[in-house]
Amino acid sequence: GAVVSQHPSWVICKSGTSVKIECRSLDFQATTMFWYRQFPKQSLMLMATSNEGSKATYEQGVEKDKFLINHASLTLSTLTVTSAHPEDSSFYICSARALGTRDSRGWSSYEQYFGPGTRLTVT
Amino acid sequence: LAKTTQPISMDSYEGQEVNITCSHNNIATNDYITWYQQFPSQGPRFIIQGYKTKVTNEVASLFIPADRKSSTLSLPRVSLSDTAVYYCLVGDNGAGGSQGNLIFGKGTKLSVKP
């Protein structure tokens, strides 16, 4: 399958500082990338959808001024957590959409591939 | 986006076949069914995707009845390393021209015992 990387894999920062997380699609171009957040023992929660060259679409309840998303190229999206607080500590996961195979109807399915995640701890 | 319902947890033993069923009663015409596996502190890993009938790859099979209101992920001869959370997701993945964002449910925690 396609490979998606994230950097850093873990980060510890002080309250009030900003942290940038990178998401790269290594062997394919991704016009659409997604950012998720996952708290311990919970499922993934979609934060925003990022399209190359345009503004991200945020899910309800996600502060766009706090979680800045930039998708400047077809292989890179970044998430910046601004003025981080301890409650922002979480596991952040990105995914990238890749074109799959055509089915019998001729429609193309899209497959999403996820990065390994970034563990953010705000002290 | 179609809502999915899965068992919260399942137990199995090494070497057994495991079938995890997912209900998605309001699946739309453009929707695909995708299953992911997630280990602790890792991103989800794509397992299999299908639209109807049966799909098989090197790790699993996906059975989808004609009405597509449910699907079953089949894992043959599980091992201890298959212990993970398995998510069933339904969405058009952009095939219908939408963003294709996937909404995760609670998933099924599979525990494989020796």
mmCIF file of C-alpha atoms in Angstrom:
data_model
loop_
_atom_site.group_PDB
_atom_site.id
_atom_site.type_symbol
_atom_site.label_atom_id
_atom_site.label_comp_id
_atom_site.label_asym_id
_atom_site.label_seq_id
_atom_site.Cartn_x
_atom_site.Cartn_y
_atom_site.Cartn_z
ATOM 1 C CA GLY A 1 0.000 0.000 0.000
ATOM 2 C CA ALA A 2 0.861 3.641 -0.234
ATOM 3 C CA VAL A 3 3.126 5.156 2.413
ATOM 4 C CA VAL A 4 2.340 8.165 4.538
ATOM 5 C CA SER A 5 4.866 9.567 6.988
ATOM 6 C CA GLN A 6 4.523 11.962 9.885
ATOM 7 C CA HIS A 7 7.106 14.041 11.653
ATOM 8 C CA PRO A 8 7.792 14.185 14.483
ATOM 9 C CA SER A 9 6.604 10.884 15.888
ATOM 10 C CA TRP A 10 6.393 12.413 19.328
ATOM 11 C CA VAL A 11 6.849 15.866 20.793
ATOM 12 C CA ILE A 12 6.738 17.424 24.229
ATOM 13 C CA CYS A 13 6.157 21.144 24.479
ATOM 14 C CA LYS A 14 5.387 23.718 27.107
ATOM 15 C CA SER A 15 2.000 25.266 27.505
ATOM 16 C CA GLY A 16 1.577 28.356 25.345
ATOM 17 C CA THR A 17 3.992 27.312 22.622
ATOM 18 C CA SER A 18 3.141 26.180 19.094
ATOM 19 C CA VAL A 19 3.912 22.838 17.529
ATOM 20 C CA LYS A 20 4.004 21.910 13.851
ATOM 21 C CA ILE A 21 3.325 18.376 12.632
ATOM 22 C CA GLU A 22 4.148 17.337 9.062
ATOM 23 C CA CYS A 23 2.340 14.748 7.005
ATOM 24 C CA ARG A 24 3.843 13.490 3.752
ATOM 25 C CA SER A 25 2.653 11.077 1.125
ATOM 26 C CA LEU A 26 5.867 9.382 0.074
ATOM 27 C CA ASP A 27 5.039 7.527 -3.096
ATOM 28 C CA PHE A 28 1.895 9.142 -4.408
ATOM 29 C CA GLN A 29 0.297 12.516 -4.822
ATOM 30 C CA ALA A 30 -2.558 13.332 -2.504
ATOM 31 C CA THR A 31 -4.917 16.123 -3.423
ATOM 32 C CA THR A 32 -6.785 15.528 -0.184
ATOM 33 C CA MET A 33 -5.385 14.876 3.263
ATOM 34 C CA PHE A 34 -7.192 14.487 6.553
ATOM 35 C CA TRP A 35 -6.247 15.202 10.144
ATOM 36 C CA TYR A 36 -7.543 13.153 13.060
ATOM 37 C CA ARG A 37 -7.105 13.272 16.801
ATOM 38 C CA GLN A 38 -7.315 10.276 19.082
ATOM 39 C CA PHE A 39 -7.513 10.323 22.865
ATOM 40 C CA PRO A 40 -6.583 7.230 24.913
ATOM 41 C CA LYS A 41 -8.944 4.300 24.482
ATOM 42 C CA GLN A 42 -11.114 6.281 22.087
ATOM 43 C CA SER A 43 -11.710 6.196 18.372
ATOM 44 C CA LEU A 44 -10.262 8.593 15.843
ATOM 45 C CA MET A 45 -12.015 11.939 15.558
ATOM 46 C CA LEU A 46 -11.839 13.789 12.266
ATOM 47 C CA MET A 47 -10.583 17.328 12.772
ATOM 48 C CA ALA A 48 -10.323 18.714 9.270
ATOM 49 C CA THR A 49 -10.062 17.949 5.580
ATOM 50 C CA SER A 50 -7.198 19.543 3.740
ATOM 51 C CA ASN A 51 -7.173 20.143 0.000
ATOM 52 C CA GLU A 52 -4.045 21.129 -1.852
ATOM 53 C CA GLY A 53 -3.977 24.820 -2.592
ATOM 54 C CA SER A 54 -7.132 25.728 -0.724
ATOM 55 C CA LYS A 55 -8.369 26.334 2.785
ATOM 56 C CA ALA A 56 -9.047 23.388 5.031
ATOM 57 C CA THR A 57 -12.553 22.362 5.985
ATOM 58 C CA TYR A 58 -12.896 21.976 9.734
ATOM 59 C CA GLU A 59 -15.302 19.704 11.562
ATOM 60 C CA GLN A 60 -17.762 21.233 13.951
ATOM 61 C CA GLY A 61 -16.194 22.101 17.257
ATOM 62 C CA VAL A 62 -12.619 22.265 15.947
ATOM 63 C CA GLU A 63 -11.093 25.740 16.269
ATOM 64 C CA LYS A 64 -9.559 26.696 12.950
ATOM 65 C CA ASP A 65 -7.480 29.466 14.526
ATOM 66 C CA LYS A 66 -5.967 27.031 16.983
ATOM 67 C CA PHE A 67 -5.310 24.177 14.596
ATOM 68 C CA LEU A 68 -3.756 25.719 11.502
ATOM 69 C CA ILE A 69 -3.614 23.467 8.476
ATOM 70 C CA ASN A 70 -1.563 24.123 5.386
ATOM 71 C CA HIS A 71 -1.567 21.891 2.317
ATOM 72 C CA ALA A 72 0.953 23.629 0.099
ATOM 73 C CA SER A 73 1.853 20.738 -2.158
ATOM 74 C CA LEU A 74 0.457 17.433 -3.357
ATOM 75 C CA THR A 75 2.666 15.531 -0.944
ATOM 76 C CA LEU A 76 2.757 17.680 2.178
ATOM 77 C CA SER A 77 0.221 18.907 4.710
ATOM 78 C CA THR A 78 1.073 20.496 8.028
ATOM 79 C CA LEU A 79 -0.908 20.896 11.231
ATOM 80 C CA THR A 80 0.176 23.604 13.642
ATOM 81 C CA VAL A 81 -1.220 23.521 17.145
ATOM 82 C CA THR A 82 -1.003 27.122 18.294
ATOM 83 C CA SER A 83 -0.773 28.179 21.940
ATOM 84 C CA ALA A 84 -0.932 24.584 23.025
ATOM 85 C CA HIS A 85 -2.480 23.640 26.352
ATOM 86 C CA PRO A 86 -2.379 20.381 28.306
ATOM 87 C CA GLU A 87 -5.841 19.463 27.032
ATOM 88 C CA ASP A 88 -4.410 19.446 23.510
ATOM 89 C CA SER A 89 -2.240 16.490 24.461
ATOM 90 C CA SER A 90 -3.328 13.700 22.173
ATOM 91 C CA PHE A 91 -2.353 11.389 19.338
ATOM 92 C CA TYR A 92 -2.602 13.218 16.015
ATOM 93 C CA ILE A 93 -2.926 11.145 12.866
ATOM 94 C CA CYS A 94 -3.021 12.259 9.263
ATOM 95 C CA SER A 95 -4.233 10.368 6.249
ATOM 96 C CA ALA A 96 -3.915 10.867 2.526
ATOM 97 C CA ARG A 97 -6.327 9.843 -0.154
ATOM 98 C CA ALA A 98 -5.007 7.832 -3.058
ATOM 99 C CA LEU A 99 -6.736 6.753 -6.200
ATOM 100 C CA GLY A 100 -7.663 3.108 -6.020
ATOM 101 C CA THR A 101 -8.852 0.745 -8.690
ATOM 102 C CA ARG A 102 -11.806 1.020 -10.986
ATOM 103 C CA ASP A 103 -14.710 -1.240 -10.227
ATOM 104 C CA SER A 104 -17.095 -2.922 -12.632
ATOM 105 C CA ARG A 105 -19.081 0.283 -13.001
ATOM 106 C CA GLY A 106 -16.000 2.152 -14.056
ATOM 107 C CA TRP A 107 -15.979 4.191 -10.881
ATOM 108 C CA SER A 108 -12.723 4.816 -9.153
ATOM 109 C CA SER A 109 -12.571 4.027 -5.501
ATOM 110 C CA TYR A 110 -10.309 6.020 -3.282
ATOM 111 C CA GLU A 111 -8.268 4.506 -0.546
ATOM 112 C CA GLN A 112 -7.078 6.374 2.487
ATOM 113 C CA TYR A 113 -3.693 5.622 3.939
ATOM 114 C CA PHE A 114 -2.796 6.746 7.405
ATOM 115 C CA GLY A 115 0.417 8.039 8.846
ATOM 116 C CA PRO A 116 1.986 6.488 11.951
ATOM 117 C CA GLY A 117 0.723 9.283 14.183
ATOM 118 C CA THR A 118 2.322 11.968 16.346
ATOM 119 C CA ARG A 119 2.097 11.847 20.114
ATOM 120 C CA LEU A 120 1.820 15.396 21.481
ATOM 121 C CA THR A 121 2.308 16.043 25.178
ATOM 122 C CA VAL A 122 1.827 19.566 26.461
ATOM 123 C CA THR A 123 3.238 20.234 29.922
ATOM 124 C CA LEU B 1 -22.368 9.514 6.052
ATOM 125 C CA ALA B 2 -23.631 6.063 6.924
ATOM 126 C CA LYS B 3 -23.346 5.065 10.552
ATOM 127 C CA THR B 4 -21.793 1.721 11.374
ATOM 128 C CA THR B 5 -22.361 -0.669 14.255
ATOM 129 C CA GLN B 6 -19.825 -3.283 15.298
ATOM 130 C CA PRO B 7 -19.361 -5.488 18.348
ATOM 131 C CA ILE B 8 -17.268 -3.709 20.951
ATOM 132 C CA SER B 9 -14.992 -6.681 21.487
ATOM 133 C CA MET B 10 -14.297 -10.248 20.394
ATOM 134 C CA ASP B 11 -12.079 -13.008 21.696
ATOM 135 C CA SER B 12 -10.456 -15.725 19.658
ATOM 136 C CA TYR B 13 -7.659 -18.256 19.797
ATOM 137 C CA GLU B 14 -4.652 -18.650 17.577
ATOM 138 C CA GLY B 15 -5.330 -20.519 14.361
ATOM 139 C CA GLN B 16 -9.057 -19.821 14.336
ATOM 140 C CA GLU B 17 -10.960 -17.938 11.678
ATOM 141 C CA VAL B 18 -12.451 -14.701 12.935
ATOM 142 C CA ASN B 19 -15.468 -13.018 11.407
ATOM 143 C CA ILE B 20 -16.357 -9.483 12.420
ATOM 144 C CA THR B 21 -19.692 -8.205 11.209
ATOM 145 C CA CYS B 22 -20.555 -4.570 10.714
ATOM 146 C CA SER B 23 -24.039 -3.140 10.217
ATOM 147 C CA HIS B 24 -24.595 -0.113 8.000
ATOM 148 C CA ASN B 25 -28.293 0.059 7.334
ATOM 149 C CA ASN B 26 -28.297 3.460 5.636
ATOM 150 C CA ILE B 27 -25.445 2.864 3.238
ATOM 151 C CA ALA B 28 -25.712 4.987 0.106
ATOM 152 C CA THR B 29 -25.316 3.927 -3.507
ATOM 153 C CA ASN B 30 -21.921 5.586 -3.845
ATOM 154 C CA ASP B 31 -20.552 4.205 -0.590
ATOM 155 C CA TYR B 32 -17.686 1.771 -0.330
ATOM 156 C CA ILE B 33 -16.979 -0.336 2.737
ATOM 157 C CA THR B 34 -13.470 -0.175 4.122
ATOM 158 C CA TRP B 35 -11.864 -1.962 7.035
ATOM 159 C CA TYR B 36 -8.849 -0.760 8.978
ATOM 160 C CA GLN B 37 -6.698 -2.327 11.689
ATOM 161 C CA GLN B 38 -5.119 -0.257 14.440
ATOM 162 C CA PHE B 39 -2.494 -1.216 16.988
ATOM 163 C CA PRO B 40 -1.935 0.964 20.087
ATOM 164 C CA SER B 41 -0.084 4.204 19.352
ATOM 165 C CA GLN B 42 -0.059 3.559 15.605
ATOM 166 C CA GLY B 43 -2.057 4.894 12.696
ATOM 167 C CA PRO B 44 -4.781 2.699 11.215
ATOM 168 C CA ARG B 45 -3.666 0.261 8.566
ATOM 169 C CA PHE B 46 -5.799 -0.376 5.482
ATOM 170 C CA ILE B 47 -6.978 -3.970 5.333
ATOM 171 C CA ILE B 48 -9.556 -4.279 2.600
ATOM 172 C CA GLN B 49 -12.202 -2.372 0.692
ATOM 173 C CA GLY B 50 -15.241 -3.500 -1.246
ATOM 174 C CA TYR B 51 -18.462 -2.408 -2.849
ATOM 175 C CA LYS B 52 -20.460 -5.634 -3.179
ATOM 176 C CA THR B 53 -20.224 -9.433 -3.100
ATOM 177 C CA LYS B 54 -16.817 -10.715 -2.050
ATOM 178 C CA VAL B 55 -13.362 -9.247 -2.050
ATOM 179 C CA THR B 56 -10.257 -11.154 -1.060
ATOM 180 C CA ASN B 57 -6.665 -10.121 -0.641
ATOM 181 C CA GLU B 58 -3.602 -11.620 0.972
ATOM 182 C CA VAL B 59 -4.697 -10.838 4.512
ATOM 183 C CA ALA B 60 -8.505 -10.948 4.630
ATOM 184 C CA SER B 61 -11.798 -11.449 2.879
ATOM 185 C CA LEU B 62 -14.750 -9.101 2.854
ATOM 186 C CA PHE B 63 -18.245 -10.425 2.365
ATOM 187 C CA ILE B 64 -21.010 -8.022 1.392
ATOM 188 C CA PRO B 65 -24.586 -9.266 0.874
ATOM 189 C CA ALA B 66 -26.738 -8.052 -1.965
ATOM 190 C CA ASP B 67 -28.540 -5.417 0.125
ATOM 191 C CA ARG B 68 -25.163 -4.068 1.345
ATOM 192 C CA LYS B 69 -26.638 -3.258 4.749
ATOM 193 C CA SER B 70 -23.922 -5.229 6.468
ATOM 194 C CA SER B 71 -20.480 -6.599 5.794
ATOM 195 C CA THR B 72 -18.249 -9.224 7.347
ATOM 196 C CA LEU B 73 -14.507 -9.070 7.632
ATOM 197 C CA SER B 74 -13.002 -12.545 7.712
ATOM 198 C CA LEU B 75 -9.506 -13.117 9.073
ATOM 199 C CA PRO B 76 -8.246 -16.642 8.406
ATOM 200 C CA ARG B 77 -6.133 -18.397 11.011
ATOM 201 C CA VAL B 78 -5.475 -15.473 13.336
ATOM 202 C CA SER B 79 -2.286 -15.162 15.331
ATOM 203 C CA LEU B 80 -1.414 -13.255 18.480
ATOM 204 C CA SER B 81 -0.206 -10.365 16.350
ATOM 205 C CA ASP B 82 -3.720 -9.870 15.007
ATOM 206 C CA THR B 83 -4.779 -8.527 18.398
ATOM 207 C CA ALA B 84 -5.886 -5.004 17.527
ATOM 208 C CA VAL B 85 -8.881 -2.754 17.030
ATOM 209 C CA TYR B 86 -10.711 -3.222 13.740
ATOM 210 C CA TYR B 87 -12.749 -0.401 12.257
ATOM 211 C CA CYS B 88 -15.470 -0.685 9.643
ATOM 212 C CA LEU B 89 -16.058 2.527 7.712
ATOM 213 C CA VAL B 90 -18.583 3.412 5.069
ATOM 214 C CA GLY B 91 -18.238 6.348 2.726
ATOM 215 C CA ASP B 92 -17.983 7.212 -0.908
ATOM 216 C CA ASN B 93 -14.285 7.960 -0.511
ATOM 217 C CA GLY B 94 -14.679 10.705 -3.029
ATOM 218 C CA ALA B 95 -15.872 8.483 -5.829
ATOM 219 C CA GLY B 96 -19.112 10.433 -5.824
ATOM 220 C CA GLY B 97 -17.242 13.703 -6.018
ATOM 221 C CA SER B 98 -17.314 14.457 -2.312
ATOM 222 C CA GLN B 99 -14.360 15.034 -0.020
ATOM 223 C CA GLY B 100 -14.385 11.391 0.892
ATOM 224 C CA ASN B 101 -13.776 11.928 4.578
ATOM 225 C CA LEU B 102 -14.173 8.857 6.751
ATOM 226 C CA ILE B 103 -15.883 8.894 10.121
ATOM 227 C CA PHE B 104 -14.640 6.320 12.578
ATOM 228 C CA GLY B 105 -16.960 4.431 14.897
ATOM 229 C CA LYS B 106 -15.829 2.742 18.081
ATOM 230 C CA GLY B 107 -14.356 -0.295 16.347
ATOM 231 C CA THR B 108 -14.055 -3.899 17.509
ATOM 232 C CA LYS B 109 -11.277 -4.828 19.876
ATOM 233 C CA LEU B 110 -10.105 -8.298 18.875
ATOM 234 C CA SER B 111 -8.110 -10.244 21.442
ATOM 235 C CA VAL B 112 -6.336 -13.348 20.197
ATOM 236 C CA LYS B 113 -5.258 -15.773 22.889
ATOM 237 C CA PRO B 114 -2.675 -18.566 22.684
#
